[in-house]
mmCIF file with all atom_site columns, C-alpha atoms in Angstrom:
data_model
loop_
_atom_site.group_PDB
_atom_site.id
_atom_site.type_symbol
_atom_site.label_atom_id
_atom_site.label_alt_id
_atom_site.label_comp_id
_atom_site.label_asym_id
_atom_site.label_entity_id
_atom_site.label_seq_id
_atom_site.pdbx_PDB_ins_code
_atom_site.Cartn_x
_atom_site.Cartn_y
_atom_site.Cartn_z
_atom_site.occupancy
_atom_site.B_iso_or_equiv
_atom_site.pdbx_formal_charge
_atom_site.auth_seq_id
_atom_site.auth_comp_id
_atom_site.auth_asym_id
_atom_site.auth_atom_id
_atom_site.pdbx_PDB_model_num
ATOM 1   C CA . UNK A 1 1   ? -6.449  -8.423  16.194  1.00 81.00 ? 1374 UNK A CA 1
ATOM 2   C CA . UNK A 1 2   ? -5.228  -5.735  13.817  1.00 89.00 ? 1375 UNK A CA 1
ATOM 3   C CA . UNK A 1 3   ? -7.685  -4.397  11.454  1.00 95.00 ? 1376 UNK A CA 1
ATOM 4   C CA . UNK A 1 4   ? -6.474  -2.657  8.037   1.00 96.00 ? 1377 UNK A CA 1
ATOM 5   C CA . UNK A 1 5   ? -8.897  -0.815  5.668   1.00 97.00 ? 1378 UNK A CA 1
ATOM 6   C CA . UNK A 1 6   ? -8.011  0.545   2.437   1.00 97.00 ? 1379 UNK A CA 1
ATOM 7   C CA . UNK A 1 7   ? -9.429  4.119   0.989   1.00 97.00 ? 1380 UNK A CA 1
ATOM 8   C CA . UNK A 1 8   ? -8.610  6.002   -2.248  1.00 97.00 ? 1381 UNK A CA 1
ATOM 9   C CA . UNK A 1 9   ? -9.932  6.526   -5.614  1.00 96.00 ? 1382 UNK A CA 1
ATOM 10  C CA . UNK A 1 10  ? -11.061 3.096   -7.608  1.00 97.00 ? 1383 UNK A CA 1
ATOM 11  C CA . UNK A 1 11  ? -10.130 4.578   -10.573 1.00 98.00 ? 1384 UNK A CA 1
ATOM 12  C CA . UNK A 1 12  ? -6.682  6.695   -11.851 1.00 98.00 ? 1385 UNK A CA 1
ATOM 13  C CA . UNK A 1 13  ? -5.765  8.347   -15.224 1.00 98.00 ? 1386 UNK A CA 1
ATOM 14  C CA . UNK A 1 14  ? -2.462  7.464   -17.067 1.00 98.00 ? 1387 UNK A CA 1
ATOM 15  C CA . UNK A 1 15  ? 0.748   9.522   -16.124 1.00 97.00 ? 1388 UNK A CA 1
ATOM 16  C CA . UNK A 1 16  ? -0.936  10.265  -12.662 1.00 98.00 ? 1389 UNK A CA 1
ATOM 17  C CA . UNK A 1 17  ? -0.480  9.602   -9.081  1.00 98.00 ? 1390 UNK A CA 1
ATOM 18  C CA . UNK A 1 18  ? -2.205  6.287   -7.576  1.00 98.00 ? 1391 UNK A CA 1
ATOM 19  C CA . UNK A 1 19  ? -2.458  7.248   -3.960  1.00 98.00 ? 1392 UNK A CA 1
ATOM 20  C CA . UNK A 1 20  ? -3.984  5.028   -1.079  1.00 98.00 ? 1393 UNK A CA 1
ATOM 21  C CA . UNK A 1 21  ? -4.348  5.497   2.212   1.00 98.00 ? 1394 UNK A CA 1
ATOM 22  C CA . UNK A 1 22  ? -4.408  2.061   4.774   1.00 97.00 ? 1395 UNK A CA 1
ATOM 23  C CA . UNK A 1 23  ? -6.487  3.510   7.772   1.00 96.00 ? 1396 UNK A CA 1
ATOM 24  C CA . UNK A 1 24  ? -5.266  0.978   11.078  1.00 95.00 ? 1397 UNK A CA 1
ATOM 25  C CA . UNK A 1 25  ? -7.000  0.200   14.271  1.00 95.00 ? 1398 UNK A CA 1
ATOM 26  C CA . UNK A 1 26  ? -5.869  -2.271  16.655  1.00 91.00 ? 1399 UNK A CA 1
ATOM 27  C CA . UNK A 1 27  ? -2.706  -1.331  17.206  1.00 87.00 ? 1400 UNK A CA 1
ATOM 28  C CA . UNK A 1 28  ? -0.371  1.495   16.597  1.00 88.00 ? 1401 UNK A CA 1
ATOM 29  C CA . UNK A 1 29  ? 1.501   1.987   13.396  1.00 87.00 ? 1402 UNK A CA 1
ATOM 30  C CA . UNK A 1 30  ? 4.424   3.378   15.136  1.00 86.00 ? 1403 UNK A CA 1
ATOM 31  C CA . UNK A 1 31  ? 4.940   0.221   17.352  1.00 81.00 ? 1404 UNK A CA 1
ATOM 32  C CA . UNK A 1 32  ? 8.781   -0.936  16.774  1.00 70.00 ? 1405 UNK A CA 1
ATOM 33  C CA . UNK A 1 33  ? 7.329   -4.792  16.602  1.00 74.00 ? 1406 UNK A CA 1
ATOM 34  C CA . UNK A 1 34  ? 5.698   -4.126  13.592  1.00 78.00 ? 1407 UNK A CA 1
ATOM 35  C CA . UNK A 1 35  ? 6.019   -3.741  9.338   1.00 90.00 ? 1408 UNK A CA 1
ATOM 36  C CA . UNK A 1 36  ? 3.409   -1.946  7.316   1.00 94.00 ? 1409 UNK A CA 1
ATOM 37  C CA . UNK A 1 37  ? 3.253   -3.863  3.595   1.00 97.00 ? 1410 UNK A CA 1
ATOM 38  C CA . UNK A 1 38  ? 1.903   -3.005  0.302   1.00 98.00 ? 1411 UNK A CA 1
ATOM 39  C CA . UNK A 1 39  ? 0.898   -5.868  -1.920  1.00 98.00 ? 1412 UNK A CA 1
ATOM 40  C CA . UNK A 1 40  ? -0.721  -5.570  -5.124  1.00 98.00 ? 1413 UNK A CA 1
ATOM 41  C CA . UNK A 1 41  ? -2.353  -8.582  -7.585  1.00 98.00 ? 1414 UNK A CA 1
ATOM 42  C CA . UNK A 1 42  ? -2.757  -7.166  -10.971 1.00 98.00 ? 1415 UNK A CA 1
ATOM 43  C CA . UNK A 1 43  ? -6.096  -9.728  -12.862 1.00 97.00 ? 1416 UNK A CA 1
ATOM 44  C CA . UNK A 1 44  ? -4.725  -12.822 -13.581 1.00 97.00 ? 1417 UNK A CA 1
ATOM 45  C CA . UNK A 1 45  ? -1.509  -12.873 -11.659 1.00 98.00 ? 1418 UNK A CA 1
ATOM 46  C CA . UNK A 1 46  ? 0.139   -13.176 -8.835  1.00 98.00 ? 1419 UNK A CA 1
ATOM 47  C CA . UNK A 1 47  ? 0.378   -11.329 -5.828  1.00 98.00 ? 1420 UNK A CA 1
ATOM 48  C CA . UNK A 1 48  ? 3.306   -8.576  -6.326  1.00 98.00 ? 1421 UNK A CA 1
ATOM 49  C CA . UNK A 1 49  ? 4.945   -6.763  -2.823  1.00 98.00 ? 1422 UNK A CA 1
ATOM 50  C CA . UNK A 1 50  ? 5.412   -3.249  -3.216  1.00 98.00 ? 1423 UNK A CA 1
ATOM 51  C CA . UNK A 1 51  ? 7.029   -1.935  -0.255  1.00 98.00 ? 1424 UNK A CA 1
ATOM 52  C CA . UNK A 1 52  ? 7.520   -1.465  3.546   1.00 96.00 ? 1425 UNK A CA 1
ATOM 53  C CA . UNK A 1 53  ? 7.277   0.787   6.143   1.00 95.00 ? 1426 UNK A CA 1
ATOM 54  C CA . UNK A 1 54  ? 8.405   0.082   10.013  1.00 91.00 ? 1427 UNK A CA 1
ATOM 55  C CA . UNK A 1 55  ? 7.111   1.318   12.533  1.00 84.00 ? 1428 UNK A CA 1
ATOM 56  C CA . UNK A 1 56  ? 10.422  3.544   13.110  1.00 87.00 ? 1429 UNK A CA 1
ATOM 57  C CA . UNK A 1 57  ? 9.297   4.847   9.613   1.00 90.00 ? 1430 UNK A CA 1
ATOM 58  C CA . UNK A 1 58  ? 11.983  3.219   7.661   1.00 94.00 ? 1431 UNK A CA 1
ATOM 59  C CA . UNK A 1 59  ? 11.113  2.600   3.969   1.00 97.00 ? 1432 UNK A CA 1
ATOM 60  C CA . UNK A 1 60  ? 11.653  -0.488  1.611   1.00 97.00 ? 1433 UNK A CA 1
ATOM 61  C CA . UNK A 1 61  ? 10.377  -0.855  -2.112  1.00 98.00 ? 1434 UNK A CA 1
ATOM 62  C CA . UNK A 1 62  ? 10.314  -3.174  -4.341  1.00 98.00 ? 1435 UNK A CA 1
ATOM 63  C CA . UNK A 1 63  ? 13.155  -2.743  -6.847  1.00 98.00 ? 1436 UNK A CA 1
ATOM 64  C CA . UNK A 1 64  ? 11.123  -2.528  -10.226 1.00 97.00 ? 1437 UNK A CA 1
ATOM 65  C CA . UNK A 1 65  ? 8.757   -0.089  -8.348  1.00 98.00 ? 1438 UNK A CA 1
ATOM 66  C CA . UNK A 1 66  ? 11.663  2.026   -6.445  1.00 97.00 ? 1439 UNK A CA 1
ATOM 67  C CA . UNK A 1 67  ? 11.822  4.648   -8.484  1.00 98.00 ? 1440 UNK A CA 1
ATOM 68  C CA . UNK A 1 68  ? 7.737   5.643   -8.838  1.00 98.00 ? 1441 UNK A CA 1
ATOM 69  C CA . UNK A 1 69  ? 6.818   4.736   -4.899  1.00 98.00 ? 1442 UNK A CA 1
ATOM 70  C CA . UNK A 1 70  ? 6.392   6.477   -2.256  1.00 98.00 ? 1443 UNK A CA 1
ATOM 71  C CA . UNK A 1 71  ? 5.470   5.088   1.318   1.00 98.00 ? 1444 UNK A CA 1
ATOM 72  C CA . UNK A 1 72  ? 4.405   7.221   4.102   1.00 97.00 ? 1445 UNK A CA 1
ATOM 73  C CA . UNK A 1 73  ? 2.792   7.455   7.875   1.00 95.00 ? 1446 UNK A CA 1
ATOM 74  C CA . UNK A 1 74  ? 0.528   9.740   9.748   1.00 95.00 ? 1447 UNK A CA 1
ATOM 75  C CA . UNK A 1 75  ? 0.805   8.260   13.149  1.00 92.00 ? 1448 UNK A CA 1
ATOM 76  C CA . UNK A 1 76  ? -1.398  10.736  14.573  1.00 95.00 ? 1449 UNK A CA 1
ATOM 77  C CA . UNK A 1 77  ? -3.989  8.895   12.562  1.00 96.00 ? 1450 UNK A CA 1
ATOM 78  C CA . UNK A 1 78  ? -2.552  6.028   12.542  1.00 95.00 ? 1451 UNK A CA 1
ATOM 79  C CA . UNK A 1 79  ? -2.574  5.016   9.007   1.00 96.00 ? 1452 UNK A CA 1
ATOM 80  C CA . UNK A 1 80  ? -0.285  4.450   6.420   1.00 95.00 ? 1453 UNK A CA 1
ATOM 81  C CA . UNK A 1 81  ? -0.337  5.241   2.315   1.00 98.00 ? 1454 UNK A CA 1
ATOM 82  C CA . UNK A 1 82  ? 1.018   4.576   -0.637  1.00 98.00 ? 1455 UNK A CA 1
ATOM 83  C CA . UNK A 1 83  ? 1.691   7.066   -3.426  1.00 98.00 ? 1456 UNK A CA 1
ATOM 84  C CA . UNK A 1 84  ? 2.806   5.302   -6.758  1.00 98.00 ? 1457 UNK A CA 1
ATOM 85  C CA . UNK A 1 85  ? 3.981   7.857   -9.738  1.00 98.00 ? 1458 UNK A CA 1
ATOM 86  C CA . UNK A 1 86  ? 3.572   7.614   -13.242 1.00 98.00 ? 1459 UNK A CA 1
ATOM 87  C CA . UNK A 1 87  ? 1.018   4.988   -13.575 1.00 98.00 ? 1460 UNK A CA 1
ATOM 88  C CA . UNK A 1 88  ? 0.372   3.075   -16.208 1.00 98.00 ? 1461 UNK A CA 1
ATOM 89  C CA . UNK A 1 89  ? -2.775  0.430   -17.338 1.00 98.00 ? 1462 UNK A CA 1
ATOM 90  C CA . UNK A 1 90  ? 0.136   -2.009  -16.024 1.00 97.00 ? 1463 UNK A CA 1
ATOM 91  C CA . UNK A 1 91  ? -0.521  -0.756  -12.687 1.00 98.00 ? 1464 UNK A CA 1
ATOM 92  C CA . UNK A 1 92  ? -4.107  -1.830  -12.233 1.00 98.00 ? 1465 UNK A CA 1
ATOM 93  C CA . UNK A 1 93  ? -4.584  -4.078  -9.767  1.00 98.00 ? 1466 UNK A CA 1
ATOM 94  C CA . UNK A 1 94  ? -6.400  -5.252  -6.186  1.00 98.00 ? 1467 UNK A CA 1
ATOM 95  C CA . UNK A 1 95  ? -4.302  -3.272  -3.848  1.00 98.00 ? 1468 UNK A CA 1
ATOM 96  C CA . UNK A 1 96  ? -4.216  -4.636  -0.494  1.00 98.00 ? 1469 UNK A CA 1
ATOM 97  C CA . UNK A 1 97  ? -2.514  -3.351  2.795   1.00 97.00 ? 1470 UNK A CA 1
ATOM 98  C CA . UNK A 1 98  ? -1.082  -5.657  6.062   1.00 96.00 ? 1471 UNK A CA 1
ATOM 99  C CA . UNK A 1 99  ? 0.363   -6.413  8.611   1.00 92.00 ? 1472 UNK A CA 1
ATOM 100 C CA . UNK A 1 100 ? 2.680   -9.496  9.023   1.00 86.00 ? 1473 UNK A CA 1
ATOM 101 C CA . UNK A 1 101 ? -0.396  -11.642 9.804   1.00 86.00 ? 1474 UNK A CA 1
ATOM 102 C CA . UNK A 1 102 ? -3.906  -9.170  8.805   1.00 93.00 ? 1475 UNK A CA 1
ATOM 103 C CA . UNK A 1 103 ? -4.790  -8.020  5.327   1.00 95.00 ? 1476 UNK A CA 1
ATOM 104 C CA . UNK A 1 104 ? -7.226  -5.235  4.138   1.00 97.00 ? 1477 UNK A CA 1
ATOM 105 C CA . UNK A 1 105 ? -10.171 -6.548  2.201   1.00 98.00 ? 1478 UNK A CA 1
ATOM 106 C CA . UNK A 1 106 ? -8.438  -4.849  -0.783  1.00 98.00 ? 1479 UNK A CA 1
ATOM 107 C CA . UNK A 1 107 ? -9.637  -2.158  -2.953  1.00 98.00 ? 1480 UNK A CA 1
ATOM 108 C CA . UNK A 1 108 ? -9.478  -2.253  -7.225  1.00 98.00 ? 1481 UNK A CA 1
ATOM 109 C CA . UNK A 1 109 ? -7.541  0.446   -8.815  1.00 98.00 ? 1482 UNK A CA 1
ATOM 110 C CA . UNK A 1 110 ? -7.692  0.782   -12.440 1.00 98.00 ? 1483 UNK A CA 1
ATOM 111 C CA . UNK A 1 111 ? -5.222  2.995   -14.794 1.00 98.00 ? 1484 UNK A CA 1
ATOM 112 C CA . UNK A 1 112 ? -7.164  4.092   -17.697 1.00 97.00 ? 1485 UNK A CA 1
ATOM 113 C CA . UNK A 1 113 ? -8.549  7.690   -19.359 1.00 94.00 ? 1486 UNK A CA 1
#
């Protein structure tokens, strides 16, 4: 099975950069079979899909996100990361990376100074 981990900073300051990295082993990111997700569940709600990326590398976001994300590959170490702009305490959330049928464990990210 595929195995995702996710690794970045728990906690982020307002106006700044939330940037994850989804660190894969199992399988190759770059595979043409598979789609590389971001999903986020801010406390209290539901889960929310961020974006997308193929394993050609093509890129999908969520519309209300578009403008502030950012996905991106490294298949020489095969993982995958998110970069999300701008962040506000809105953003805070269990951030999880997957596969179309393996999650992360997820990893908390809160926006606040």
């Amino acid at each position: 099975q595929v195995q995702l981990q996710e690794s970045g900073p728990g906690l982020v300051k307002p106006s700044q950069v939330l940037s994850l990295t989804c660190i894969v082993s199992g399988d190759s990111i770059a595979a043409d079979y598979y789609a590389w997700t971001w999903i986020r569940q801010p406390p209290g709600k539901g889960l929310e899909w961020v974006g997308v990326i193929a394993g050609d590398g093509s890129t999908y976001y969520n519309p209300s996100l578009k403008s502030r994300t950012s996905i991106s590959r490294d298949t020489s170490k095969n993982q995958f990361s998110l970069n999300l702009s701008s962040v506000t305490p809105e953003d805070t959330a269990v951030y999880y990376c997957a596969s179309p049928r393996d999650w992360g464990q997820g990893t908390q990210v809160t926006v606040s100074s």
